[in-house]
Short mmCIF file of C-alpha atoms and ligand atoms in Angstrom, two decimals:
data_model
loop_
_atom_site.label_atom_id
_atom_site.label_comp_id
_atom_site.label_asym_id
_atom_site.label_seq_id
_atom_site.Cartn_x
_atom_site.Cartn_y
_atom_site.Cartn_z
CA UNK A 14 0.57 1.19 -19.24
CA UNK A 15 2.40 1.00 -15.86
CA UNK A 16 1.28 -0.66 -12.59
CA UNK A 17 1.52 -0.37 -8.98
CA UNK A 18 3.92 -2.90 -7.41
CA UNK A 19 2.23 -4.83 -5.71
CA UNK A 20 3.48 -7.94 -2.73
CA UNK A 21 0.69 -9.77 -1.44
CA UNK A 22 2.07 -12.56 0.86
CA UNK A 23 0.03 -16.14 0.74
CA UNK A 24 -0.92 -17.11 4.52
CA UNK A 25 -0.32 -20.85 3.43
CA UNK A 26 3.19 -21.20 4.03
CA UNK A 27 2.85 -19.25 7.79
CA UNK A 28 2.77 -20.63 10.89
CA UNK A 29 -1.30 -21.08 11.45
CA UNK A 30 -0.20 -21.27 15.43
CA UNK A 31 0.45 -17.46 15.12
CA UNK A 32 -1.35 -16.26 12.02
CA UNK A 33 -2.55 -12.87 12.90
CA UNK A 34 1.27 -11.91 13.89
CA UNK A 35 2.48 -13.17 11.09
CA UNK A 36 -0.17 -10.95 9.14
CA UNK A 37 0.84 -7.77 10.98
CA UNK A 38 4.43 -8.76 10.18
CA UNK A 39 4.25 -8.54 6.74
CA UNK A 40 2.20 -5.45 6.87
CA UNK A 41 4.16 -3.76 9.00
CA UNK A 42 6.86 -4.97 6.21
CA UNK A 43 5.39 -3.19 3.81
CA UNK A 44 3.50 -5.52 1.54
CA UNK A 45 -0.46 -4.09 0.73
CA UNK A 46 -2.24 -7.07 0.21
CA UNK A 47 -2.37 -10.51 1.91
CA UNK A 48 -2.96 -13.57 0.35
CA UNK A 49 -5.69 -16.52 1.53
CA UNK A 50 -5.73 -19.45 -0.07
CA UNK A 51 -9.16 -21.64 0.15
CA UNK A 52 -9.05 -25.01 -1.02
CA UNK A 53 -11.63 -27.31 -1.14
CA UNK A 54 -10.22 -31.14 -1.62
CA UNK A 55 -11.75 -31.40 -4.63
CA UNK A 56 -10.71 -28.70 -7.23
CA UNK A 57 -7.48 -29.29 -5.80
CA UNK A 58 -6.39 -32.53 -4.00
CA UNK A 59 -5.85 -30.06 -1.00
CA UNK A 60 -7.60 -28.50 2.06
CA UNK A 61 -6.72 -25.76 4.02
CA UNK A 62 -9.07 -22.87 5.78
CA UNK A 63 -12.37 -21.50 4.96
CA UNK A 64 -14.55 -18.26 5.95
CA UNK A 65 -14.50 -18.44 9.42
CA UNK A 66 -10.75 -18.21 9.74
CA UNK A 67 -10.43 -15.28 7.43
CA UNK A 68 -13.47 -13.67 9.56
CA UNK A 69 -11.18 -14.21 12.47
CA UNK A 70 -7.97 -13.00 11.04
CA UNK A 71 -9.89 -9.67 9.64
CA UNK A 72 -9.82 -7.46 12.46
CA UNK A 73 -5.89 -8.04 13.08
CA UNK A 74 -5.64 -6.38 9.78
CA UNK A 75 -6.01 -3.29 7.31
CA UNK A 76 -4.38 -5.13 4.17
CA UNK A 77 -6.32 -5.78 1.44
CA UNK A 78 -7.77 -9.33 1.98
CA UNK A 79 -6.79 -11.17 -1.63
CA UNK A 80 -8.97 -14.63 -1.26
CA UNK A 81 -8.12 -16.92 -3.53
CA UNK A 82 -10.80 -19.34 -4.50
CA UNK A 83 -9.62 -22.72 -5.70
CA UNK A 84 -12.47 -24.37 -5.03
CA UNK A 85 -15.09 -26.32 -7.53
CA UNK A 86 -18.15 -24.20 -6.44
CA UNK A 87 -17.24 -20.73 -6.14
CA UNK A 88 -20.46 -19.07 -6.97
CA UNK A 89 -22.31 -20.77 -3.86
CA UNK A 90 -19.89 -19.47 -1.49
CA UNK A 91 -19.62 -15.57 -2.42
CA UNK A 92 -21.48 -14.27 0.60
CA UNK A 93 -19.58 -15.91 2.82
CA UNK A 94 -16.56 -14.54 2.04
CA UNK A 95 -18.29 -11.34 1.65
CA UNK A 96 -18.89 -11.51 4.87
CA UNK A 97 -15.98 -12.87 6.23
CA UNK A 98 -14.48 -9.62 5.19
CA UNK A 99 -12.44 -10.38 2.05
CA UNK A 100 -11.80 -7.33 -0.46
CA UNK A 101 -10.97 -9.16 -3.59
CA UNK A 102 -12.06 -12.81 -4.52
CA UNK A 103 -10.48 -14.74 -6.91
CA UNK A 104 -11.92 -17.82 -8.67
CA UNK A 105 -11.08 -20.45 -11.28
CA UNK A 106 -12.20 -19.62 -14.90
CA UNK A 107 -12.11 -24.02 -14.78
CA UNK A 108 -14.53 -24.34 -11.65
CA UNK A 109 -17.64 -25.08 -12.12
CA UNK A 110 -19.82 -22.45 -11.45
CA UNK A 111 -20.99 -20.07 -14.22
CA UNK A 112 -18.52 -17.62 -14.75
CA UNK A 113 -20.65 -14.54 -16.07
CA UNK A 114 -22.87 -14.62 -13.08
CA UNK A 115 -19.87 -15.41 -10.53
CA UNK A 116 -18.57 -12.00 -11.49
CA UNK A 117 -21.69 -10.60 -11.05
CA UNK A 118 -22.26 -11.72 -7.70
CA UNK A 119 -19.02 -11.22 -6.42
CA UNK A 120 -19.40 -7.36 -7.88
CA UNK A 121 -22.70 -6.85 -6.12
CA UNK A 122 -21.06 -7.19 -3.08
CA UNK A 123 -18.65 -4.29 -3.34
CA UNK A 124 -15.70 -6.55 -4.07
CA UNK A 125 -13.11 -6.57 -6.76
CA UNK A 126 -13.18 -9.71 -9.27
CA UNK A 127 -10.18 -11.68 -10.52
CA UNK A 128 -10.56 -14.51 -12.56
CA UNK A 129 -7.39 -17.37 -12.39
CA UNK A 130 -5.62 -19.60 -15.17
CA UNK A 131 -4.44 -22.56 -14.13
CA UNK A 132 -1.40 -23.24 -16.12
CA UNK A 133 -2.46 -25.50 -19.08
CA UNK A 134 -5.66 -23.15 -19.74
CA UNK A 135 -4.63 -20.39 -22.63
CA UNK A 136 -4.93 -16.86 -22.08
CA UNK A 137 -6.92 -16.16 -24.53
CA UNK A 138 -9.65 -17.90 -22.32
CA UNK A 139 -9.75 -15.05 -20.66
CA UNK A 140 -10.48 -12.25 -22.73
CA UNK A 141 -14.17 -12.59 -23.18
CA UNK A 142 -13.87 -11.19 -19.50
CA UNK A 143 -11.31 -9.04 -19.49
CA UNK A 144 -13.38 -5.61 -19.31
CA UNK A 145 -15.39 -7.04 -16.48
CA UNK A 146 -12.62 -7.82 -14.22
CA UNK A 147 -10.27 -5.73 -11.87
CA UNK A 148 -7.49 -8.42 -11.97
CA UNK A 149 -6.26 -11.88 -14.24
CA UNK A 150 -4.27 -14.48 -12.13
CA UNK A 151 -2.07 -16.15 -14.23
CA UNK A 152 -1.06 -19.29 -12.00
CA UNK A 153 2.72 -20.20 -12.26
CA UNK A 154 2.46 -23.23 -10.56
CA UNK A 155 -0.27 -26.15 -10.42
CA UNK A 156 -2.85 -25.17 -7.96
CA UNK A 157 -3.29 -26.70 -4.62
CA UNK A 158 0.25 -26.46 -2.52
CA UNK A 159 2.82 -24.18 -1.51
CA UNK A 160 6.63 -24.67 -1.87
CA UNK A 161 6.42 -25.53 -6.08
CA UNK A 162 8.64 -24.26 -8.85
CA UNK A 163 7.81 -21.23 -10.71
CA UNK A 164 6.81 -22.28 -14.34
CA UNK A 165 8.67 -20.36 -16.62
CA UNK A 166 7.10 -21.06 -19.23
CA UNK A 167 4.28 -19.12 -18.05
CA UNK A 168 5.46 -15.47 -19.05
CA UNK A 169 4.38 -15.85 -22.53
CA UNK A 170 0.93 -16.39 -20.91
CA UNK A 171 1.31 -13.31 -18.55
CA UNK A 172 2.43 -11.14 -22.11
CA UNK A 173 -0.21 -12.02 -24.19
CA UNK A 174 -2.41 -11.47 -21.31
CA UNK A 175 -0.50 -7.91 -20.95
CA UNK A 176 -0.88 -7.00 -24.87
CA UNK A 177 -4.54 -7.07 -24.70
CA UNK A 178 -5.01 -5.51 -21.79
CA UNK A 179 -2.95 -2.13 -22.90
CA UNK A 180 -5.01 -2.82 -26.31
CA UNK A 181 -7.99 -2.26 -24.99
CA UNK A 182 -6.82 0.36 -23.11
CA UNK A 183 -8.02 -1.08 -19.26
CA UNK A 184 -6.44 -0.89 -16.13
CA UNK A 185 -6.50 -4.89 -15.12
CA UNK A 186 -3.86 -6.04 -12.64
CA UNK A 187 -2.13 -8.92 -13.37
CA UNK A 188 -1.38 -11.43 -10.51
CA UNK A 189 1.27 -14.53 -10.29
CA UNK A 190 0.98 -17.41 -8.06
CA UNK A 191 3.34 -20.04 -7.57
CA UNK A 192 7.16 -20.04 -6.76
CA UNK A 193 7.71 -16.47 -6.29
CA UNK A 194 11.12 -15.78 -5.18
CA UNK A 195 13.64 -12.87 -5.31
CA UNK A 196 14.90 -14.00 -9.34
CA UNK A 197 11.81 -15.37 -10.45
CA UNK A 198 9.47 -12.35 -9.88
CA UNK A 199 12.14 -10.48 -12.42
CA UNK A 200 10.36 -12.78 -15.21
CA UNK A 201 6.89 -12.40 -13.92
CA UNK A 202 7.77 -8.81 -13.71
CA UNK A 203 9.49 -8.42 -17.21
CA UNK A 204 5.97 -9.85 -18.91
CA UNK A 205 3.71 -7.89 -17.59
CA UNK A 206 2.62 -9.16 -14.35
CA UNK A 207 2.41 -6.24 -11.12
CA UNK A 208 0.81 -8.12 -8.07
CA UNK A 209 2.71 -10.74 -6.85
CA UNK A 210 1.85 -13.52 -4.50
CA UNK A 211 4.68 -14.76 -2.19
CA UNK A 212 4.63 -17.84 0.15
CA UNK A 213 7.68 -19.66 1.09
CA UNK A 214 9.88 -16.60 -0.20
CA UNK A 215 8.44 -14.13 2.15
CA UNK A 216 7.66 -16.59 5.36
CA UNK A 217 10.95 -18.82 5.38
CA UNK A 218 12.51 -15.48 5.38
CA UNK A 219 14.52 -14.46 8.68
CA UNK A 220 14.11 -10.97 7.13
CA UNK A 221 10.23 -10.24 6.45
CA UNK A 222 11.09 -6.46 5.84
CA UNK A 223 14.33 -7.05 3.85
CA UNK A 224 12.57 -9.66 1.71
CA UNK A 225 9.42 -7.80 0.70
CA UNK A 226 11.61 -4.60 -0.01
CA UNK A 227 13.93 -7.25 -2.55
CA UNK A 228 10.78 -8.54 -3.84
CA UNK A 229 9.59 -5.21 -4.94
CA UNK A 230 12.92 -3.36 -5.79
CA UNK A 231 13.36 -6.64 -8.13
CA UNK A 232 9.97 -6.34 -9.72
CA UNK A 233 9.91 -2.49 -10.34
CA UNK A 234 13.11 -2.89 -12.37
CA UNK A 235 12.23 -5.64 -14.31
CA UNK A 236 8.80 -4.56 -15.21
CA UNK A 237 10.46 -1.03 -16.00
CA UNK A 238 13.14 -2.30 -18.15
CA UNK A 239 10.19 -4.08 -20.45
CA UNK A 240 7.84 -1.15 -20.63
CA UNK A 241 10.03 1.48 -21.16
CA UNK A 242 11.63 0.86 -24.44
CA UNK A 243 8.02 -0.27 -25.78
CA UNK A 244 6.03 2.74 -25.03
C1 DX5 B 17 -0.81 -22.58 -4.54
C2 DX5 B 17 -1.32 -21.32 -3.88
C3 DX5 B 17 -0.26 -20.31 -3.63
C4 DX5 B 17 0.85 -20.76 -2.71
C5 DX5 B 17 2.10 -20.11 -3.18
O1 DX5 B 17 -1.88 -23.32 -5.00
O2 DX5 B 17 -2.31 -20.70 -4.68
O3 DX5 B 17 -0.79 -19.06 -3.23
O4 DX5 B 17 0.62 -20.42 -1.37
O5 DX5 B 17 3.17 -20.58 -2.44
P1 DX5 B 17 4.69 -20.35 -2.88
O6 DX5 B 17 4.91 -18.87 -2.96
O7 DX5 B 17 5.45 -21.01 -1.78
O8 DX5 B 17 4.86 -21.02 -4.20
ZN1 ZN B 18 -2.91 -18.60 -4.19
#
């Protein structure tokens, strides 16, 4: 089945001096989602923001508010991104918090619930959730910095992710993190993948607008010229 294209720019690789313009940049770019990546210093070995700067950046913004968790705890800090205004959380199937109930919670707040691979754990890990979740982020790089190369061998993750999905007939997004440029996101794309974070590629860019409108033109192609001679 087909997906929406979908750019979601990661706020790690901005400028933190002038974050919320660099938000309204990107959505006045065209991209529908943005990106916030939460790390704790101990999942990953590094830190960057927490609630209280996405509760800040919030009202600068009508994008979907993509919060990526990568943090060892996730379950313990659900409400606070609830309230901090985020409108899908993602966590790490290889945190420590339960993930059954993690789902749960973040569900009973209204908010859509992606679950993340980091890139030695199979996919198949992930299909004892698969109906229960709006979106599967299949990491492309190791967790925990910005400015990485994309993993190729990661698409045969993303299309065995992809078969099952369209086998059991559900509507789950897939996401890719990590080294997201205008060639790479043709791979991602031509697995299976349809949301697609971008850090460096879309903030080192002189051209916000002409680089999200690449990324996108590049994906729907790719993802097309998969699909169609399948279905
Ligand atoms: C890495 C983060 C990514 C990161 C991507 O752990 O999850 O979202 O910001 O950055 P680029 O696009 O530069 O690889
Ligand atoms: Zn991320």
């Amino acid at each position: 089945m087909k997906r929406k294209i979908i750019i979601s720019p990661s706020m790690l690789a901005c400028d933190f001096g002038k974050a919320a313009q660099q938000m309204q940049k990107t959505e006045s770019a065209g991209s529908e989602y943005i990106h916030l990546d939460v790390m704790d210093g101990h999942f990953v070995p590094n830190i960057s923001f927490g609630a209280p700067v996405i509760k800040s950046l919030r009202r600068y913004s009508s994008q979907v508010f993509d919060v990526h968790l990568m943090i060892s705890h996730p379950l313990r800090y659900i409400d606070d991104f609830a309230d901090a205004g985020a409108d899908l959380i993602t966590f790490h199937i290889e945190s420590d918090s339960p993930v059954e109930e993690t789902i749960e919670k973040i569900r009973s707040k209204g908010i859509k619930v992606c679950l993340s691979l980091k890139p030695a754990t199979p996919a198949e890990a992930v299909f004892p959730y698969l109906d229960k979740l709006d979106m599967v982020l299949v990491m492309t790089v190791e967790p925990g910095f910005g400015g990485q190369k994309f993993m190729s061998e990661m698409t045969d993750k993303i299309k065995l992710i992809k078969e099952e999905i369209d086998k059991r007939s559900l509507d789950t997004d897939i996401q890719v993190d990590g080294g997201i440029n205008e060639e790479t996101i043709k791979l991602a794309a031509g697995a299976g993948a349809n949301v697609f974070v971008a850090g460096s590629a879309v903030f080192k860019a002189t051209d916000t607008a002409a680089i999200i409108a690449e990324l996108k033109k590049n994906a729907g192609e790719a993802y097309l010229n998969v699909y169609t001679h399948r279905s």
